[in-house]
C-alpha atoms as a printed R data frame, in Angstrom:
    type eleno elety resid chain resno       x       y        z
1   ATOM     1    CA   UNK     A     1 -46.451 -48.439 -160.755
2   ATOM     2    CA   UNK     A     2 -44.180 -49.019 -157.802
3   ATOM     3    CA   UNK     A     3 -45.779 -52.024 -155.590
4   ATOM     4    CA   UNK     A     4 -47.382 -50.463 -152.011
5   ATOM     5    CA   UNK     A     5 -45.335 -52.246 -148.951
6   ATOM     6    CA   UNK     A     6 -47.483 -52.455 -145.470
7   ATOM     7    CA   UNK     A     7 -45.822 -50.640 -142.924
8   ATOM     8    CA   UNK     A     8 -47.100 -53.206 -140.567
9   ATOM     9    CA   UNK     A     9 -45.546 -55.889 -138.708
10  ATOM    10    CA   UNK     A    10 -45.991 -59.266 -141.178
11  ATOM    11    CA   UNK     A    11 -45.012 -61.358 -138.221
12  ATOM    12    CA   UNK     A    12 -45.889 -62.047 -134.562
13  ATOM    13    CA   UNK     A    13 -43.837 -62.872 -131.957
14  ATOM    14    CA   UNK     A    14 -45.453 -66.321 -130.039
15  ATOM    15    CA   UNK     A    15 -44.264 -67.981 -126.719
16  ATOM    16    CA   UNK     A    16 -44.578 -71.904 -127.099
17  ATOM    17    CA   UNK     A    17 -44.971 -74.141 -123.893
18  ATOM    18    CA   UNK     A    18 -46.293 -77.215 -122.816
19  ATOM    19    CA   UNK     A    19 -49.259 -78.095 -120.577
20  ATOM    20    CA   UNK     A    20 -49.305 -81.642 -120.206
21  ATOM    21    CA   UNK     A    21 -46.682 -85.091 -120.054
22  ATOM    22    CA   UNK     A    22 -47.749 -85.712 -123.604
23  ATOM    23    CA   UNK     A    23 -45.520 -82.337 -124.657
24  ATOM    24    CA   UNK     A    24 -48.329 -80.712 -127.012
25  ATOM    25    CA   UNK     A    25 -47.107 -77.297 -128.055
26  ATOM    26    CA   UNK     A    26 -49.283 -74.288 -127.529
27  ATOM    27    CA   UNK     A    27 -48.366 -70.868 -127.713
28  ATOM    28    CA   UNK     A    28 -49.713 -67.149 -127.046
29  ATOM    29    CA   UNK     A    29 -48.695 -63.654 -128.798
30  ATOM    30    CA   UNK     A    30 -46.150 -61.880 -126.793
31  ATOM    31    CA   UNK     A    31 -47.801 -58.885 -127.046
32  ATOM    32    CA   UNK     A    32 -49.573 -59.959 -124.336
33  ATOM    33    CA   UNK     A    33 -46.719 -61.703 -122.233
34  ATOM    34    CA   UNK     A    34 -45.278 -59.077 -118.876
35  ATOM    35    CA   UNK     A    35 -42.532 -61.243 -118.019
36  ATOM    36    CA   UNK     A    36 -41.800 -65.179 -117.430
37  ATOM    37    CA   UNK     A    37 -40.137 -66.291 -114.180
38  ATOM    38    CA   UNK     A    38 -39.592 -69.585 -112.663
39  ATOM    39    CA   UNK     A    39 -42.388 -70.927 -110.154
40  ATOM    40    CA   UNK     A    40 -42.563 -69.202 -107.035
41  ATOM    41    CA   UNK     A    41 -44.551 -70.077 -104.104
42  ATOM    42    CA   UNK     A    42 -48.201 -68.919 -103.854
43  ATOM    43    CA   UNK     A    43 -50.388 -67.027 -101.008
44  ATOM    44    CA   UNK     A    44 -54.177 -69.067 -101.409
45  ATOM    45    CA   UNK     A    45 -56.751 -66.828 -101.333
46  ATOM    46    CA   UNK     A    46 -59.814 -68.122  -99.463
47  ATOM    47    CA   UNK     A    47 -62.923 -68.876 -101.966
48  ATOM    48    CA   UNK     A    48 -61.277 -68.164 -105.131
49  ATOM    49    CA   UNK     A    49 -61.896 -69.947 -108.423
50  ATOM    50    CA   UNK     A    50 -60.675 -73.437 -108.243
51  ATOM    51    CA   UNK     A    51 -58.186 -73.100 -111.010
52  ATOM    52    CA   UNK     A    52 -56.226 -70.149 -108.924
53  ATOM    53    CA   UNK     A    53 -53.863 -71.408 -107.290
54  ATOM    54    CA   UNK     A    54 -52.414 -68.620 -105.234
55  ATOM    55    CA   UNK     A    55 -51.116 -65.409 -105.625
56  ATOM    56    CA   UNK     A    56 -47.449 -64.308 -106.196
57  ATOM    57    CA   UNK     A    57 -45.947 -60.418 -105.875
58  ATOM    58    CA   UNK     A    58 -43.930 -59.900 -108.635
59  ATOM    59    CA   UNK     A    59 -42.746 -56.327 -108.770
60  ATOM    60    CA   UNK     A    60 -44.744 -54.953 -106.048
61  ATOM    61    CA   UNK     A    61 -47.717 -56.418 -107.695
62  ATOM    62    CA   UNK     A    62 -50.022 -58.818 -106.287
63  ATOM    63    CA   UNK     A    63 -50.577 -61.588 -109.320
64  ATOM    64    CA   UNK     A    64 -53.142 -64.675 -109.365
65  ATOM    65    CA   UNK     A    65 -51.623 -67.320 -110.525
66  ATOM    66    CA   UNK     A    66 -53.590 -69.671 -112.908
67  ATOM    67    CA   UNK     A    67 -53.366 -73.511 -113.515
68  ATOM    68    CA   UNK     A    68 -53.436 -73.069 -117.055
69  ATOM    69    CA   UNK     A    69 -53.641 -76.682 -117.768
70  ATOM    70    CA   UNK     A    70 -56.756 -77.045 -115.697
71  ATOM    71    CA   UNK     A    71 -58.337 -74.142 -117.197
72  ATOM    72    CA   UNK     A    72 -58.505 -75.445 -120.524
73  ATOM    73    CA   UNK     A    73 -59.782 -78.691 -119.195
74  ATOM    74    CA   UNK     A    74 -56.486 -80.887 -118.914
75  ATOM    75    CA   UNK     A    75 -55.497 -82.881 -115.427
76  ATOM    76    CA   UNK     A    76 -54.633 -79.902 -113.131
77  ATOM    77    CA   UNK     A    77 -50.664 -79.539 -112.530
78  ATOM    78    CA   UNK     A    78 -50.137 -81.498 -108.868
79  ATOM    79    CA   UNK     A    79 -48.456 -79.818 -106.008
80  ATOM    80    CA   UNK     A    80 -45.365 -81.941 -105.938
81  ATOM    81    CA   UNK     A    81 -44.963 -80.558 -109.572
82  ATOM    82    CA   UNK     A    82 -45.114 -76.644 -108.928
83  ATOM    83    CA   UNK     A    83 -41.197 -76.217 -108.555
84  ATOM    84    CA   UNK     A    84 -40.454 -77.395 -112.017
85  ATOM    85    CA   UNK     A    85 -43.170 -74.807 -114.097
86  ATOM    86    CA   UNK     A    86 -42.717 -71.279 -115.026
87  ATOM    87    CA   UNK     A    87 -45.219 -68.804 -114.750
88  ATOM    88    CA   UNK     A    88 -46.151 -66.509 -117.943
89  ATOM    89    CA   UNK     A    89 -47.566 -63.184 -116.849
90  ATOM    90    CA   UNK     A    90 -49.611 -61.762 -119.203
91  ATOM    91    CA   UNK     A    91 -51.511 -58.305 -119.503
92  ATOM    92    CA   UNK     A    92 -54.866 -58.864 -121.009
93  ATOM    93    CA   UNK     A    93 -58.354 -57.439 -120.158
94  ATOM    94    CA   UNK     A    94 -57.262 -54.325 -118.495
95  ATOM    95    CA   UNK     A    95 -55.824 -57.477 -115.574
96  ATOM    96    CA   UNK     A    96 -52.353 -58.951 -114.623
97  ATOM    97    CA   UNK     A    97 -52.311 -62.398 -114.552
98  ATOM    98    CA   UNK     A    98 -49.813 -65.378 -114.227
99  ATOM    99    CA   UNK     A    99 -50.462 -68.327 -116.025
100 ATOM   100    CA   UNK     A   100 -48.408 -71.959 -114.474
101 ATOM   101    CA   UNK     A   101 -47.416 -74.130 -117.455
102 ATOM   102    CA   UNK     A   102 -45.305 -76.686 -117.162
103 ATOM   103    CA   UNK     A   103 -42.364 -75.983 -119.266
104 ATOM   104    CA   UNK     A   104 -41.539 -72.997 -121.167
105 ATOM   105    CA   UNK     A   105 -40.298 -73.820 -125.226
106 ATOM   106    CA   UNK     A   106 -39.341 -70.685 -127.014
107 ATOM   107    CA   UNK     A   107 -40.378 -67.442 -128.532
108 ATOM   108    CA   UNK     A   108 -40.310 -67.873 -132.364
109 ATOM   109    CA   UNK     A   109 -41.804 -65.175 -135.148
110 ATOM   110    CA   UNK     A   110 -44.580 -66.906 -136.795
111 ATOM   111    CA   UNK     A   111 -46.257 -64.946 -139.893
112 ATOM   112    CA   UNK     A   112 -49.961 -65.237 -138.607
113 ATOM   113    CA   UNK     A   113 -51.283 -65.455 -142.331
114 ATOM   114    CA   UNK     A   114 -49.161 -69.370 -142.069
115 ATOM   115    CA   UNK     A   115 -51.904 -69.954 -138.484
116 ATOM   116    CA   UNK     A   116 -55.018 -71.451 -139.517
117 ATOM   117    CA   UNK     A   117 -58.129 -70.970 -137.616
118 ATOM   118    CA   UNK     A   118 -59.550 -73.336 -135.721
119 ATOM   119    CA   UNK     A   119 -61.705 -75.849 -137.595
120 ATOM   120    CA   UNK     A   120 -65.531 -75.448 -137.193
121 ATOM   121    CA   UNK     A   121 -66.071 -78.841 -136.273
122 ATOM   122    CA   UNK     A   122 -64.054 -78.319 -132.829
123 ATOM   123    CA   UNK     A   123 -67.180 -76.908 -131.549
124 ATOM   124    CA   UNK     A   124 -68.128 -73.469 -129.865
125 ATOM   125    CA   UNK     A   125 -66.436 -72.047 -126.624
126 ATOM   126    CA   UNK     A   126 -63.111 -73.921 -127.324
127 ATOM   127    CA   UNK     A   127 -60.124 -72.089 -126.467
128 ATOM   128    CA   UNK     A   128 -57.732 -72.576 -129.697
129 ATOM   129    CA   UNK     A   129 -58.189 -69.765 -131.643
130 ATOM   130    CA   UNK     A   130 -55.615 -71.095 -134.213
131 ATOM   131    CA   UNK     A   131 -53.322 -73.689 -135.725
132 ATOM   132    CA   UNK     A   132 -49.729 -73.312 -136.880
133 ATOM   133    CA   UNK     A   133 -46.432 -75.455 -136.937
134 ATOM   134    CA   UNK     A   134 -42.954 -75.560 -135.687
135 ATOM   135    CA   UNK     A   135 -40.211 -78.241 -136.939
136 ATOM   136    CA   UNK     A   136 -43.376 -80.357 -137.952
137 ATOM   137    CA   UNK     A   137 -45.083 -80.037 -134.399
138 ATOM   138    CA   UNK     A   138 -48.994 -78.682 -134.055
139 ATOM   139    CA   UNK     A   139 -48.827 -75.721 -132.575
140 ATOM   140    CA   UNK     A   140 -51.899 -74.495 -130.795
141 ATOM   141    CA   UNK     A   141 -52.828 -70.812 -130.526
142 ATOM   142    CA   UNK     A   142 -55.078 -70.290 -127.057
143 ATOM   143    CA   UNK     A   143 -57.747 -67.945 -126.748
144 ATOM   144    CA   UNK     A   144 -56.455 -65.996 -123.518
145 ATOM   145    CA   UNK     A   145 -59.421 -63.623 -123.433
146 ATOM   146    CA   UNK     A   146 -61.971 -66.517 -123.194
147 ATOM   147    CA   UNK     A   147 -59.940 -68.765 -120.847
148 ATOM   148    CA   UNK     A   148 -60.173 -65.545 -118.674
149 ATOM   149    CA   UNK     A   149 -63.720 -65.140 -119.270
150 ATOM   150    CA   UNK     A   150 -64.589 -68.685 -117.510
151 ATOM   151    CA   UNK     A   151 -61.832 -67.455 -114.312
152 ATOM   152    CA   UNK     A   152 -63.779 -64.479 -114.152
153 ATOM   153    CA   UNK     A   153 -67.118 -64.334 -115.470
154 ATOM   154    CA   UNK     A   154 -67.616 -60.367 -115.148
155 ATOM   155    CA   UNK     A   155 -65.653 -60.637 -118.561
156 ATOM   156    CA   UNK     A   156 -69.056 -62.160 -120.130
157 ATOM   157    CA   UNK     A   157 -71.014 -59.054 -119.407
158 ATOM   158    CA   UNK     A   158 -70.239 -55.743 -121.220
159 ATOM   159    CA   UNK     A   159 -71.049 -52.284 -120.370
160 ATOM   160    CA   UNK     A   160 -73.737 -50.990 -121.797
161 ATOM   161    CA   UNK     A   161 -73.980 -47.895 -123.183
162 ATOM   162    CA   UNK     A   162 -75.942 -44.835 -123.075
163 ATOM   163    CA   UNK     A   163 -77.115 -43.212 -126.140
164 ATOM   164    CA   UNK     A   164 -79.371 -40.313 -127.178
165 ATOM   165    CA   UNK     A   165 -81.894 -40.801 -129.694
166 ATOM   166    CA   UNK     A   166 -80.124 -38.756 -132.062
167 ATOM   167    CA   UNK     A   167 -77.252 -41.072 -131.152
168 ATOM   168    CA   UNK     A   168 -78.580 -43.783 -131.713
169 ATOM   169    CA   UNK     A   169 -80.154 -43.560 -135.109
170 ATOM   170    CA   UNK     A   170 -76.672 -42.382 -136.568
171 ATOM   171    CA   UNK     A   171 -75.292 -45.338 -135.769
172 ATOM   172    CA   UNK     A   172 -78.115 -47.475 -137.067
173 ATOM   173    CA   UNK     A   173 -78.069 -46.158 -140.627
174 ATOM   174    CA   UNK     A   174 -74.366 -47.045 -140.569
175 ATOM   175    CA   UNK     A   175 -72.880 -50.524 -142.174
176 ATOM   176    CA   UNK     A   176 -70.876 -51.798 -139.365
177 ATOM   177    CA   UNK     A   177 -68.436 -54.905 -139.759
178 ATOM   178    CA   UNK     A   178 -66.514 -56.229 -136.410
179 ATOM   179    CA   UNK     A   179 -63.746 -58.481 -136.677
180 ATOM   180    CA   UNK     A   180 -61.948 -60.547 -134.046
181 ATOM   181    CA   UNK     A   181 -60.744 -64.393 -133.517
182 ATOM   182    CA   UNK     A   182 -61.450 -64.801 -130.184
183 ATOM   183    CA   UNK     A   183 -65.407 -65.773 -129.169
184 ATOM   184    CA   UNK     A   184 -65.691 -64.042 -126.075
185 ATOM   185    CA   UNK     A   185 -64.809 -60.939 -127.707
186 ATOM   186    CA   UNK     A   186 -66.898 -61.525 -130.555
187 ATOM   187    CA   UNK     A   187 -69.762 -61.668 -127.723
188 ATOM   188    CA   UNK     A   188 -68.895 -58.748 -126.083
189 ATOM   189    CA   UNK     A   189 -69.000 -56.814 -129.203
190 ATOM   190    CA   UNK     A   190 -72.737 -58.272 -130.266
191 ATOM   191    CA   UNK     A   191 -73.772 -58.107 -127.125
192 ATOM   192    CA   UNK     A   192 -72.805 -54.477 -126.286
193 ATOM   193    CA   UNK     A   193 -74.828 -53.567 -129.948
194 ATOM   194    CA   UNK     A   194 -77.613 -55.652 -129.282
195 ATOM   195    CA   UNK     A   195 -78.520 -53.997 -126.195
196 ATOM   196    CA   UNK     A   196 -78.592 -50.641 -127.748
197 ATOM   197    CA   UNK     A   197 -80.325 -52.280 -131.350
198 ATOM   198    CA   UNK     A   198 -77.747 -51.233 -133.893
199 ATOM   199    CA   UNK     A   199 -77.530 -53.887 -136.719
200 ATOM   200    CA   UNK     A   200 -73.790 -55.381 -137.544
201 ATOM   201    CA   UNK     A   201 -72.090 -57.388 -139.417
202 ATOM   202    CA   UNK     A   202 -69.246 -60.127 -137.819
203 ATOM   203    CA   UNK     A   203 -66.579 -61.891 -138.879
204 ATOM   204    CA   UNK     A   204 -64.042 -64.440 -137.264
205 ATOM   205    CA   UNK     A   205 -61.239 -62.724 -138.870
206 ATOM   206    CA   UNK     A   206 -59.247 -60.824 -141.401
207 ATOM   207    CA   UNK     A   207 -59.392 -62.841 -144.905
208 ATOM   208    CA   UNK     A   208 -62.848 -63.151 -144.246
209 ATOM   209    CA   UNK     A   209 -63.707 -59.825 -143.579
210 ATOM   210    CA   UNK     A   210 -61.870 -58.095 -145.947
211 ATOM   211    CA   UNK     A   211 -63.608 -60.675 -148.728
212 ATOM   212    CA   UNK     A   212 -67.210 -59.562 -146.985
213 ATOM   213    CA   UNK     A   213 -65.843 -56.200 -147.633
214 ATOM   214    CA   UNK     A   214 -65.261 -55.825 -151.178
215 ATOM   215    CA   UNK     A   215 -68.340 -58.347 -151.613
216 ATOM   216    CA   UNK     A   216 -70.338 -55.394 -149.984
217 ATOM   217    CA   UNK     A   217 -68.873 -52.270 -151.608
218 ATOM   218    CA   UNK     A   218 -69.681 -54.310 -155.293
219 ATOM   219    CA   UNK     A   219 -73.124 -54.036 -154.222
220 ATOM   220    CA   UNK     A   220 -73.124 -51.097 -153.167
221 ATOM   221    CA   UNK     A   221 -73.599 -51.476 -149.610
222 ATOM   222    CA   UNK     A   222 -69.752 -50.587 -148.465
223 ATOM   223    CA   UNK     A   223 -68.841 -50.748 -144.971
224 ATOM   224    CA   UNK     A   224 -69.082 -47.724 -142.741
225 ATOM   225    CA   UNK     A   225 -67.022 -48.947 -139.836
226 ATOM   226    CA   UNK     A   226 -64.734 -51.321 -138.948
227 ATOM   227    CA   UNK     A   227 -63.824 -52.537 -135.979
228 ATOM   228    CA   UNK     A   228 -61.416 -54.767 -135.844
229 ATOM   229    CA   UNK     A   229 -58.587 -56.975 -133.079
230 ATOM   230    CA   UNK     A   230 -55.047 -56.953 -133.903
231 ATOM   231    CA   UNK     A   231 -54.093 -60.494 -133.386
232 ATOM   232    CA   UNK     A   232 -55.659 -62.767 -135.906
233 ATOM   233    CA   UNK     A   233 -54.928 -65.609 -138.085
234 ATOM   234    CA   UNK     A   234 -54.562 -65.286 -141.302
235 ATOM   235    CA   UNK     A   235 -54.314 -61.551 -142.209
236 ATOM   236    CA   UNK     A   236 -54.053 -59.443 -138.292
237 ATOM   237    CA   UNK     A   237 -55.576 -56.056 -138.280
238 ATOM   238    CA   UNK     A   238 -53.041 -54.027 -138.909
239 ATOM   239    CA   UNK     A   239 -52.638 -55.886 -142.184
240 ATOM   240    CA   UNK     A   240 -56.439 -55.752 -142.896
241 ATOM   241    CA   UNK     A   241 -56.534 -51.743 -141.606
242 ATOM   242    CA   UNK     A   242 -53.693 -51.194 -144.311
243 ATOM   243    CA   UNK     A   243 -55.459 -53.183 -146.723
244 ATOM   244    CA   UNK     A   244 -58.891 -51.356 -146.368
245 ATOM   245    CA   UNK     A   245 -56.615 -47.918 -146.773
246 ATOM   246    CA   UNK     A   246 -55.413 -49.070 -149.865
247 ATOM   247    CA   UNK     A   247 -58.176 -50.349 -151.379
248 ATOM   248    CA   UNK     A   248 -60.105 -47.596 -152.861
249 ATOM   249    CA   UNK     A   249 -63.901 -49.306 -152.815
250 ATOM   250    CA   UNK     A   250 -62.847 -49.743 -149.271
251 ATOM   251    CA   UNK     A   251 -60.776 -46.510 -147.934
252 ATOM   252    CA   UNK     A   252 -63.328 -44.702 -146.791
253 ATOM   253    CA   UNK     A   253 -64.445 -46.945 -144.108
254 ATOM   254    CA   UNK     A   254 -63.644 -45.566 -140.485
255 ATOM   255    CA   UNK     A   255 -61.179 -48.248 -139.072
256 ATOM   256    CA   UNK     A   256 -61.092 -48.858 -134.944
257 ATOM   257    CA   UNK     A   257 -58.219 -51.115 -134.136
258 ATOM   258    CA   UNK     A   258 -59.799 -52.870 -130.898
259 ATOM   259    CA   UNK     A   259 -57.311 -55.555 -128.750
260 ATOM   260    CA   UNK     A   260 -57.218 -57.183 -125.462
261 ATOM   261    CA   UNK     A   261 -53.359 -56.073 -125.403
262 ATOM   262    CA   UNK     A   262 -53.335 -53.884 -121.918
263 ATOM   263    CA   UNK     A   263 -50.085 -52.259 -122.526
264 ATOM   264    CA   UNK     A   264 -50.608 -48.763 -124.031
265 ATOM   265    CA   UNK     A   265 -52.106 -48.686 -128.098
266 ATOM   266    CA   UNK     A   266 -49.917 -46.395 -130.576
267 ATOM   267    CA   UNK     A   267 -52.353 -44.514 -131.973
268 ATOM   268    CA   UNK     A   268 -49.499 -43.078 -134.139
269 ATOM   269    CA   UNK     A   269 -49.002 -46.849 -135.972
270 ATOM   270    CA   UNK     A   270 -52.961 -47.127 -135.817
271 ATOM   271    CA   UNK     A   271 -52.861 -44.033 -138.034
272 ATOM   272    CA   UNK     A   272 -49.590 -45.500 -140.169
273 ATOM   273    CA   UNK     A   273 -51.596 -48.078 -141.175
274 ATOM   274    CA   UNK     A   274 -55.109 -46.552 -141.948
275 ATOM   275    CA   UNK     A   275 -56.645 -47.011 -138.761
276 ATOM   276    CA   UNK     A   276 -58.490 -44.191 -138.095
277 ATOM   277    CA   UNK     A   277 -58.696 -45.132 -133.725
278 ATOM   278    CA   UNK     A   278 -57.481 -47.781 -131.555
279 ATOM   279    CA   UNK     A   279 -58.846 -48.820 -128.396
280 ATOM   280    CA   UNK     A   280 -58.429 -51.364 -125.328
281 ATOM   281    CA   UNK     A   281 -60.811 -53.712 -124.389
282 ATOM   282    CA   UNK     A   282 -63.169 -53.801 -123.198
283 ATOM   283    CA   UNK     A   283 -65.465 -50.879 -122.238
284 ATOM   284    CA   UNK     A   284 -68.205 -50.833 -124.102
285 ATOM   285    CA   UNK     A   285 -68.551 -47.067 -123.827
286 ATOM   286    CA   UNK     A   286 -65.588 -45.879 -125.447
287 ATOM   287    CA   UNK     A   287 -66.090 -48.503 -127.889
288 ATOM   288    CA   UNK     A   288 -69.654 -46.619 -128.755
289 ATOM   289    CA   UNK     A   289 -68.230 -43.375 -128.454
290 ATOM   290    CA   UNK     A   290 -65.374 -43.985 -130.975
291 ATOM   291    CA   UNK     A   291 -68.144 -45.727 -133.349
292 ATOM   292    CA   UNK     A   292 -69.907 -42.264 -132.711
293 ATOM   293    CA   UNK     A   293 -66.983 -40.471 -133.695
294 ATOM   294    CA   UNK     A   294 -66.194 -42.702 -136.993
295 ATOM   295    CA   UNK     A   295 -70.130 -42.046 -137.693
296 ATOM   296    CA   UNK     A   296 -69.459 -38.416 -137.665
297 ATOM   297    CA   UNK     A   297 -66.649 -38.793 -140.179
298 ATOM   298    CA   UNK     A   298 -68.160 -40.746 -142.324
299 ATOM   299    CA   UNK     A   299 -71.170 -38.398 -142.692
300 ATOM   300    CA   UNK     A   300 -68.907 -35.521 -143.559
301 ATOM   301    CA   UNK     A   301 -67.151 -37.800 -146.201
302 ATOM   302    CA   UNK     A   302 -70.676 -38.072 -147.278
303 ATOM   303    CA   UNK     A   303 -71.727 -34.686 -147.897
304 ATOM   304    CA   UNK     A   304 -68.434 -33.489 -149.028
305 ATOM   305    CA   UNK     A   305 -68.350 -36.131 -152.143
């Protein structure tokens, strides 16, 4: 039998740049990256976070401008050093941002199965979500949705949703699995549940769920929905939405593809791959309402076999 090719993307575009003097590499996905443009100077904005350090218009938009180096808890870039950084503006969390870093590297394609995760013992709330290399350098992968998070804490706190009774006891009887890398969005996912009581399953990302996965189906207890980010290390969620698809103790699980990118979701190369939905973060709502949805599906699937 012919072998099955993903019709994903196997690789990831990532933006390296540096932070501090001691040149460390780190590097974000550039699905999330607007534009980059040399430093410009910056309008303060009376009582804003301490790490914003003006704001910029950059195509008739009004853009804060982080200190990204601060924000991850490095010596804050000084003054006298602003003309010489670049500012990345990215497109995360439904909000335009520019993040100051001090010099700009390049954009290479990096297979995220090669990008470890971070390692356990670095401790909770730490902003590397992953670890990869270029010409024998570390590489470090930042967690952009929890950096934002601690610039604006409304991030923390997720909508929470309304649901009938009815509603609510569909979703309850369902086996639900969410996946992402980033801990700020695992929290907004187990938060948003919690507060309505529906049981779930989590995982930090896509090797590991789609082993939970098949450990689950052998016992009978085969997931009902997955929701799951895009970018991840190790196996990224259009590679684990394909591989559910085409793994037939897993295919019929309703797949959500859920990411902080802000720029508008194909829901056409959601469905290429298997995914049954794709959604922005992060409204809680339509999160629940898609779940509803997949619940709906799944029931019919149900009945029908």
């Amino acid at each position: 039998m012919a072998k099955t090719i993903s019709k994903a993307n196997q690789s990831q575009g990532m933006l390296m740049f540096t932070l501090n003097t001691q040149q460390q590499l780190f590097a974000i996905g550039t699905l999330k990256v607007r534009e980059i443009a040399p430093y410009m100077p910056t309008t303060q904005i009376p009582y804003s976070h301490h790490h914003v350090v003006g704001t910029v218009t950059i195509r008739d938009l009004t853009v804060p401008v982080i200190d990204m180096a601060a924000a991850i808890g490095f010596r804050p870039i000084q003054p006298e050093e602003y003309e010489s950084c670049y500012l990345i503006v990215t497109d995360c969390l439904r909000t335009i941002v520019a993040f100051m870093v001090r010099s700009i590297e390049k954009i290479i394609e990096c297979d995220w199965r090669s990008i470890e995760p971070s390692p356990e013992t670095a401790g909770k709330n730490v902003f590397v979500t992953g670890i990869t290399h270029f010409d024998d350098q570390i590489v470090q992968m930042l967690d952009v949705e929890l950096l934002l998070s601690k610039i604006y804490p409304q991030y923390e706190s997720a909508n929470i949703p309304i649901l009938t009774d009815v509603e609510r006891e569909r979703l309850k009887v369902m086996n639900i699995l969410l996946v992402d890398d980033s801990s700020i969005a695992r929290k907004q996912l187990s938060d948003a549940l919690d507060r309505i009581n529906i049981p779930y399953q989590i995982c930090k990302n896509g090797m590991d769920a789609l082993e939970l996965m098949k450990s689950e189906a052998a016992e009978g207890r085969a997931i009902d929905l997955l929701v799951s980010d895009i970018e991840m290390p190790g196996l990224d969620g259009y590679e684990l939405a394909f591989e559910v698809q085409n793994t037939p103790e897993l295919s019929k699980a309703y797949t959500i593809l859920h990411t902080s990118l802000s720029s508008e979701i194909s829901v056409d190369r959601a469905h290429q791959v298997g995914a049954q939905d794709a959604l922005e973060k992060f409204n809680a709502g339509e999160l629940v309402e898609a779940m509803l949805k997949g619940a709906k599906s799944v029931e019919k699937a149900k009945e029908a076999a």
